[in-house]
Amino acid sequence: MYERMPRELTLPTGELLRPFGPADLDQLVDVVNDNLEHLRPWMPWAQQPVTAETQSEFLTASARNWAEGTDFVYGIFAADGTILGGTGLHTRQGPGVLEIGYWVRRDVQGRGLVTAATRVLAEVAASYDEVDTVAIYCDEANVRSAAVPRRLGFTLVGVEEREPLAAGETGWHQVWTMPAAVIRAGWPA
Ligand SMILES: CC(C)(COP(=O)(O)OP(=O)(O)OC[C@H]1O[C@@H](n2cnc3c(N)ncnc32)[C@H](O)[C@@H]1OP(=O)(O)O)[C@@H](O)C(=O)NCCC(=O)NCCS
């Protein structure tokens, strides 16, 4: 269903979204470990230092998910190939919904990079007739994350309880959504 998912997307400011590949392994290990204190509160996979082995498993799983059309993780890269963060479209909320997730390095926050990447991925999601909703889930304590869907005009439609998986989580997850039809018709002002 998601066979034609684009493997390369360019943000208006020149950064590139593309799947992480084997050549990114060493850089990925370093960027996650250099940002561990920043990521640990919110990212379940960043609870302890990562290794070449754990990240290699991540790359393998991620390539398999791309091939099977079940999950689409993108790295966010500067024009020179430096990893700035990660994002993705996830099918885990079930038919009709694509969920967007994201993280960036601490030192590139505050530039609008994640807002721009989310906007581009939401447009990709809405390009599928089968998708009726684009969703973003974030713990209610993660104020900076919630600001991304709010800034883009998503609606907070509920709060769901979930077992905390990362150090800063309360377990209460905000659900932000945007109807795909609204994106197809042009974004809200
Ligand atoms: C959550 C996270 C991705 C948000 O990053 P961010 O830098 O706040 O988001 P953006 O890149 O969209 O930048 C928004 C900021 O840039 C500013 N900005 C500058 N130019 C902008 C533009 N053209 N468009 C939008 N915002 C812009 C905004 O005003 C905002 O600044 P502020 O923080 O002073 O209000 C980041 O904090 C992070 O990686 N956290 C750790 C991991 C995490 O929590 N992931 C989410 C799990 S649900």
mmCIF file of C-alpha atoms and ligand atoms in Angstrom:
data_model
loop_
_atom_site.group_PDB
_atom_site.id
_atom_site.type_symbol
_atom_site.label_atom_id
_atom_site.label_comp_id
_atom_site.label_asym_id
_atom_site.label_seq_id
_atom_site.Cartn_x
_atom_site.Cartn_y
_atom_site.Cartn_z
ATOM 1 C CA MET A 1 0.000 0.000 0.000
ATOM 2 C CA TYR A 2 2.855 2.397 0.756
ATOM 3 C CA GLU A 3 5.100 1.061 -2.054
ATOM 4 C CA ARG A 4 5.879 4.457 -3.525
ATOM 5 C CA MET A 5 6.937 6.027 -0.221
ATOM 6 C CA PRO A 6 9.593 8.585 -1.240
ATOM 7 C CA ARG A 7 13.116 7.647 -0.141
ATOM 8 C CA GLU A 8 14.408 11.184 -0.428
ATOM 9 C CA LEU A 9 12.731 14.443 0.579
ATOM 10 C CA THR A 10 14.287 17.895 0.718
ATOM 11 C CA LEU A 11 13.233 20.525 3.248
ATOM 12 C CA PRO A 12 12.809 24.134 2.102
ATOM 13 C CA THR A 13 16.026 25.012 3.974
ATOM 14 C CA GLY A 14 18.047 22.333 2.131
ATOM 15 C CA GLU A 15 18.217 19.491 4.668
ATOM 16 C CA LEU A 16 17.543 15.992 3.402
ATOM 17 C CA LEU A 17 15.260 13.264 4.741
ATOM 18 C CA ARG A 18 16.336 9.760 3.700
ATOM 19 C CA PRO A 19 16.468 6.316 5.320
ATOM 20 C CA PHE A 20 19.514 5.673 7.496
ATOM 21 C CA GLY A 21 21.901 3.243 5.791
ATOM 22 C CA PRO A 22 24.890 1.094 6.804
ATOM 23 C CA ALA A 23 27.293 3.961 5.997
ATOM 24 C CA ASP A 24 25.602 6.044 8.743
ATOM 25 C CA LEU A 25 26.301 3.511 11.503
ATOM 26 C CA ASP A 26 29.301 5.126 13.232
ATOM 27 C CA GLN A 27 27.856 8.614 13.016
ATOM 28 C CA LEU A 28 24.512 7.394 14.367
ATOM 29 C CA VAL A 29 26.132 5.748 17.396
ATOM 30 C CA ASP A 30 28.029 8.962 18.161
ATOM 31 C CA VAL A 31 25.090 11.322 17.697
ATOM 32 C CA VAL A 32 22.788 9.275 19.933
ATOM 33 C CA ASN A 33 25.418 8.874 22.648
ATOM 34 C CA ASP A 34 26.386 12.567 22.478
ATOM 35 C CA ASN A 35 22.700 13.442 22.958
ATOM 36 C CA LEU A 36 21.721 10.770 25.451
ATOM 37 C CA GLU A 37 20.737 13.124 28.289
ATOM 38 C CA HIS A 38 18.626 15.125 25.850
ATOM 39 C CA LEU A 39 16.900 12.061 24.347
ATOM 40 C CA ARG A 40 16.524 9.823 27.407
ATOM 41 C CA PRO A 41 13.442 11.582 28.876
ATOM 42 C CA TRP A 42 11.350 10.936 25.759
ATOM 43 C CA MET A 43 12.855 8.293 23.466
ATOM 44 C CA PRO A 44 12.399 4.673 24.645
ATOM 45 C CA TRP A 45 15.424 3.549 22.589
ATOM 46 C CA ALA A 46 17.755 6.050 24.286
ATOM 47 C CA GLN A 47 17.581 4.823 27.896
ATOM 48 C CA GLN A 48 21.220 3.708 27.914
ATOM 49 C CA PRO A 49 24.240 4.265 25.668
ATOM 50 C CA VAL A 50 23.869 2.651 22.252
ATOM 51 C CA THR A 51 26.542 0.521 20.579
ATOM 52 C CA ALA A 52 27.466 -0.375 17.007
ATOM 53 C CA GLU A 53 25.641 -3.644 17.635
ATOM 54 C CA THR A 54 22.344 -2.131 18.834
ATOM 55 C CA GLN A 55 22.352 0.490 16.086
ATOM 56 C CA SER A 56 23.217 -2.116 13.485
ATOM 57 C CA GLU A 57 20.147 -4.085 14.587
ATOM 58 C CA PHE A 58 18.118 -0.881 14.315
ATOM 59 C CA LEU A 59 19.390 -0.310 10.758
ATOM 60 C CA THR A 60 18.544 -3.880 9.754
ATOM 61 C CA ALA A 61 15.031 -3.684 11.217
ATOM 62 C CA SER A 62 14.493 -0.297 9.662
ATOM 63 C CA ALA A 63 15.554 -1.527 6.184
ATOM 64 C CA ARG A 64 13.292 -4.563 6.543
ATOM 65 C CA ASN A 65 10.339 -2.367 7.557
ATOM 66 C CA TRP A 66 10.936 -0.118 4.549
ATOM 67 C CA ALA A 67 11.035 -3.180 2.264
ATOM 68 C CA GLU A 68 7.849 -4.602 3.813
ATOM 69 C CA GLY A 69 6.086 -1.223 3.748
ATOM 70 C CA THR A 70 5.291 -1.312 7.467
ATOM 71 C CA ASP A 71 7.347 1.543 8.939
ATOM 72 C CA PHE A 72 9.337 4.377 7.390
ATOM 73 C CA VAL A 73 12.155 5.900 9.447
ATOM 74 C CA TYR A 74 14.092 8.780 7.915
ATOM 75 C CA GLY A 75 17.285 10.413 9.079
ATOM 76 C CA ILE A 76 17.388 14.207 8.940
ATOM 77 C CA PHE A 77 20.684 15.133 7.276
ATOM 78 C CA ALA A 78 22.463 18.421 6.672
ATOM 79 C CA ALA A 79 23.495 18.973 3.055
ATOM 80 C CA ASP A 80 27.012 17.694 3.935
ATOM 81 C CA GLY A 81 25.671 14.381 5.280
ATOM 82 C CA THR A 82 25.825 15.255 8.990
ATOM 83 C CA ILE A 83 23.022 13.595 10.959
ATOM 84 C CA LEU A 84 20.764 16.211 12.577
ATOM 85 C CA GLY A 85 18.018 13.893 13.833
ATOM 86 C CA GLY A 86 15.452 11.345 12.857
ATOM 87 C CA THR A 87 11.794 11.266 11.944
ATOM 88 C CA GLY A 88 9.383 8.845 10.353
ATOM 89 C CA LEU A 89 5.958 7.711 9.287
ATOM 90 C CA HIS A 90 4.560 4.835 11.312
ATOM 91 C CA THR A 91 1.611 2.555 10.499
ATOM 92 C CA ARG A 92 1.305 1.235 14.083
ATOM 93 C CA GLN A 93 -1.954 3.102 14.820
ATOM 94 C CA GLY A 94 -3.765 0.930 12.293
ATOM 95 C CA PRO A 95 -5.477 1.377 8.929
ATOM 96 C CA GLY A 96 -6.201 4.906 7.794
ATOM 97 C CA VAL A 97 -3.676 6.527 10.146
ATOM 98 C CA LEU A 98 -0.034 7.482 9.666
ATOM 99 C CA GLU A 99 1.771 8.631 12.794
ATOM 100 C CA ILE A 100 4.763 10.980 12.678
ATOM 101 C CA GLY A 101 7.612 10.770 15.210
ATOM 102 C CA TYR A 102 10.759 12.898 15.537
ATOM 103 C CA TRP A 103 13.904 13.832 17.434
ATOM 104 C CA VAL A 104 16.783 16.178 16.733
ATOM 105 C CA ARG A 105 20.187 16.834 18.242
ATOM 106 C CA ARG A 106 20.081 19.234 21.150
ATOM 107 C CA ASP A 107 22.265 21.776 19.295
ATOM 108 C CA VAL A 108 19.945 22.077 16.275
ATOM 109 C CA GLN A 109 16.730 22.680 18.236
ATOM 110 C CA GLY A 110 14.936 25.987 17.845
ATOM 111 C CA ARG A 111 15.371 26.351 14.087
ATOM 112 C CA GLY A 112 12.018 25.017 12.918
ATOM 113 C CA LEU A 113 13.682 21.937 11.448
ATOM 114 C CA VAL A 114 11.248 19.469 13.038
ATOM 115 C CA THR A 115 8.238 21.587 12.189
ATOM 116 C CA ALA A 116 9.381 21.688 8.547
ATOM 117 C CA ALA A 117 10.101 17.931 8.438
ATOM 118 C CA THR A 118 6.724 17.140 10.018
ATOM 119 C CA ARG A 119 4.950 19.301 7.504
ATOM 120 C CA VAL A 120 6.665 17.548 4.582
ATOM 121 C CA LEU A 121 5.911 14.082 5.998
ATOM 122 C CA ALA A 122 2.288 15.008 6.730
ATOM 123 C CA GLU A 123 1.924 16.012 3.085
ATOM 124 C CA VAL A 124 3.390 12.670 1.992
ATOM 125 C CA ALA A 125 0.983 10.858 4.352
ATOM 126 C CA ALA A 126 -2.000 12.793 3.022
ATOM 127 C CA SER A 127 -1.049 11.914 -0.553
ATOM 128 C CA TYR A 128 -2.342 8.369 0.096
ATOM 129 C CA ASP A 129 -6.082 8.027 -0.534
ATOM 130 C CA GLU A 130 -6.192 5.302 2.132
ATOM 131 C CA VAL A 131 -4.958 7.689 4.828
ATOM 132 C CA ASP A 132 -7.651 9.699 6.553
ATOM 133 C CA THR A 133 -5.721 10.940 9.597
ATOM 134 C CA VAL A 134 -2.170 12.109 10.321
ATOM 135 C CA ALA A 135 -1.360 11.707 14.029
ATOM 136 C CA ILE A 136 1.340 12.756 16.477
ATOM 137 C CA TYR A 137 1.592 11.190 19.948
ATOM 138 C CA CYS A 138 3.608 12.793 22.720
ATOM 139 C CA ASP A 139 3.750 12.536 26.474
ATOM 140 C CA GLU A 140 1.890 15.425 28.054
ATOM 141 C CA ALA A 141 5.053 16.483 29.909
ATOM 142 C CA ASN A 142 6.895 16.892 26.592
ATOM 143 C CA VAL A 143 5.895 20.486 26.006
ATOM 144 C CA ARG A 144 8.460 21.104 23.270
ATOM 145 C CA SER A 145 7.197 18.127 21.271
ATOM 146 C CA ALA A 146 3.542 19.166 21.608
ATOM 147 C CA ALA A 147 4.449 22.596 20.260
ATOM 148 C CA VAL A 148 5.218 21.019 16.873
ATOM 149 C CA PRO A 149 1.682 19.762 16.036
ATOM 150 C CA ARG A 150 0.161 22.826 17.706
ATOM 151 C CA ARG A 151 2.271 25.137 15.506
ATOM 152 C CA LEU A 152 1.146 23.224 12.409
ATOM 153 C CA GLY A 153 -2.562 23.438 13.259
ATOM 154 C CA PHE A 154 -3.149 19.870 14.470
ATOM 155 C CA THR A 155 -5.941 19.369 17.025
ATOM 156 C CA LEU A 156 -5.447 17.801 20.452
ATOM 157 C CA VAL A 157 -8.151 15.127 20.358
ATOM 158 C CA GLY A 158 -7.422 13.187 23.524
ATOM 159 C CA VAL A 159 -5.046 11.863 26.135
ATOM 160 C CA GLU A 160 -4.351 8.138 26.396
ATOM 161 C CA GLU A 161 -2.719 6.220 29.225
ATOM 162 C CA ARG A 162 0.318 4.169 28.242
ATOM 163 C CA GLU A 163 3.006 2.481 30.279
ATOM 164 C CA PRO A 164 5.920 4.974 30.525
ATOM 165 C CA LEU A 165 8.745 3.769 28.270
ATOM 166 C CA ALA A 166 11.195 6.648 28.675
ATOM 167 C CA ALA A 167 12.589 8.380 31.768
ATOM 168 C CA GLY A 168 10.587 11.634 31.578
ATOM 169 C CA GLU A 169 7.215 10.197 30.597
ATOM 170 C CA THR A 170 4.152 10.548 32.824
ATOM 171 C CA GLY A 171 2.367 7.773 30.912
ATOM 172 C CA TRP A 172 -0.297 10.174 29.649
ATOM 173 C CA HIS A 173 0.030 10.586 25.909
ATOM 174 C CA GLN A 174 -1.516 13.434 24.014
ATOM 175 C CA VAL A 175 -3.018 12.508 20.666
ATOM 176 C CA TRP A 176 -2.786 15.267 18.057
ATOM 177 C CA THR A 177 -4.440 14.774 14.675
ATOM 178 C CA MET A 178 -4.960 16.499 11.363
ATOM 179 C CA PRO A 179 -7.469 15.142 8.818
ATOM 180 C CA ALA A 180 -5.685 14.160 5.603
ATOM 181 C CA ALA A 181 -8.465 15.915 3.680
ATOM 182 C CA VAL A 182 -7.506 19.232 5.286
ATOM 183 C CA ILE A 183 -3.885 18.774 4.211
ATOM 184 C CA ARG A 184 -4.956 17.808 0.693
ATOM 185 C CA ALA A 185 -7.062 20.967 0.502
ATOM 186 C CA GLY A 186 -4.177 23.169 1.699
ATOM 187 C CA TRP A 187 -3.004 23.759 5.274
ATOM 188 C CA PRO A 188 -5.040 25.770 7.780
ATOM 189 C CA ALA A 189 -3.846 29.379 8.051
HETATM 190 C C1 LIG B 1 10.737 17.678 20.425
HETATM 191 C C2 LIG B 1 11.811 18.254 19.511
HETATM 192 C C3 LIG B 1 11.963 17.375 18.301
HETATM 193 C C4 LIG B 1 11.339 19.657 19.107
HETATM 194 O O1 LIG B 1 12.417 20.360 18.501
HETATM 195 P P1 LIG B 1 12.298 21.942 18.283
HETATM 196 O O2 LIG B 1 13.626 22.455 17.999
HETATM 197 O O3 LIG B 1 11.548 22.537 19.432
HETATM 198 O O4 LIG B 1 11.336 22.015 17.041
HETATM 199 P P2 LIG B 1 11.576 22.794 15.692
HETATM 200 O O5 LIG B 1 12.824 22.270 15.035
HETATM 201 O O6 LIG B 1 10.342 22.728 14.906
HETATM 202 O O7 LIG B 1 11.867 24.263 16.161
HETATM 203 C C5 LIG B 1 10.860 25.040 16.771
HETATM 204 C C6 LIG B 1 11.559 26.257 17.346
HETATM 205 O O8 LIG B 1 12.205 26.932 16.301
HETATM 206 C C7 LIG B 1 11.648 28.240 16.142
HETATM 207 N N1 LIG B 1 11.594 28.495 14.705
HETATM 208 C C8 LIG B 1 12.526 29.199 14.046
HETATM 209 N N2 LIG B 1 12.225 29.240 12.759
HETATM 210 C C9 LIG B 1 11.091 28.521 12.602
HETATM 211 C C10 LIG B 1 10.300 28.189 11.485
HETATM 212 N N3 LIG B 1 10.602 28.611 10.255
HETATM 213 N N4 LIG B 1 9.214 27.388 11.658
HETATM 214 C C11 LIG B 1 8.891 26.944 12.891
HETATM 215 N N5 LIG B 1 9.612 27.246 13.990
HETATM 216 C C12 LIG B 1 10.698 28.026 13.842
HETATM 217 C C13 LIG B 1 10.310 28.166 16.863
HETATM 218 O O9 LIG B 1 9.899 29.432 17.285
HETATM 219 C C14 LIG B 1 10.663 27.269 17.995
HETATM 220 O O10 LIG B 1 11.476 27.970 18.902
HETATM 221 P P3 LIG B 1 11.192 27.995 20.480
HETATM 222 O O11 LIG B 1 11.624 26.645 20.963
HETATM 223 O O12 LIG B 1 12.040 29.070 20.990
HETATM 224 O O13 LIG B 1 9.717 28.218 20.637
HETATM 225 C C15 LIG B 1 13.188 18.359 20.226
HETATM 226 O O14 LIG B 1 13.045 19.139 21.393
HETATM 227 C C16 LIG B 1 13.741 16.991 20.613
HETATM 228 O O15 LIG B 1 14.416 16.333 19.814
HETATM 229 N N6 LIG B 1 13.462 16.548 21.863
HETATM 230 C C17 LIG B 1 13.954 15.261 22.329
HETATM 231 C C18 LIG B 1 13.267 14.099 21.625
HETATM 232 C C19 LIG B 1 11.757 14.202 21.695
HETATM 233 O O16 LIG B 1 11.191 14.647 22.667
HETATM 234 N N7 LIG B 1 11.071 13.749 20.622
HETATM 235 C C20 LIG B 1 9.625 13.759 20.547
HETATM 236 C C21 LIG B 1 9.033 12.568 21.232
HETATM 237 S S1 LIG B 1 7.228 12.624 21.183
#
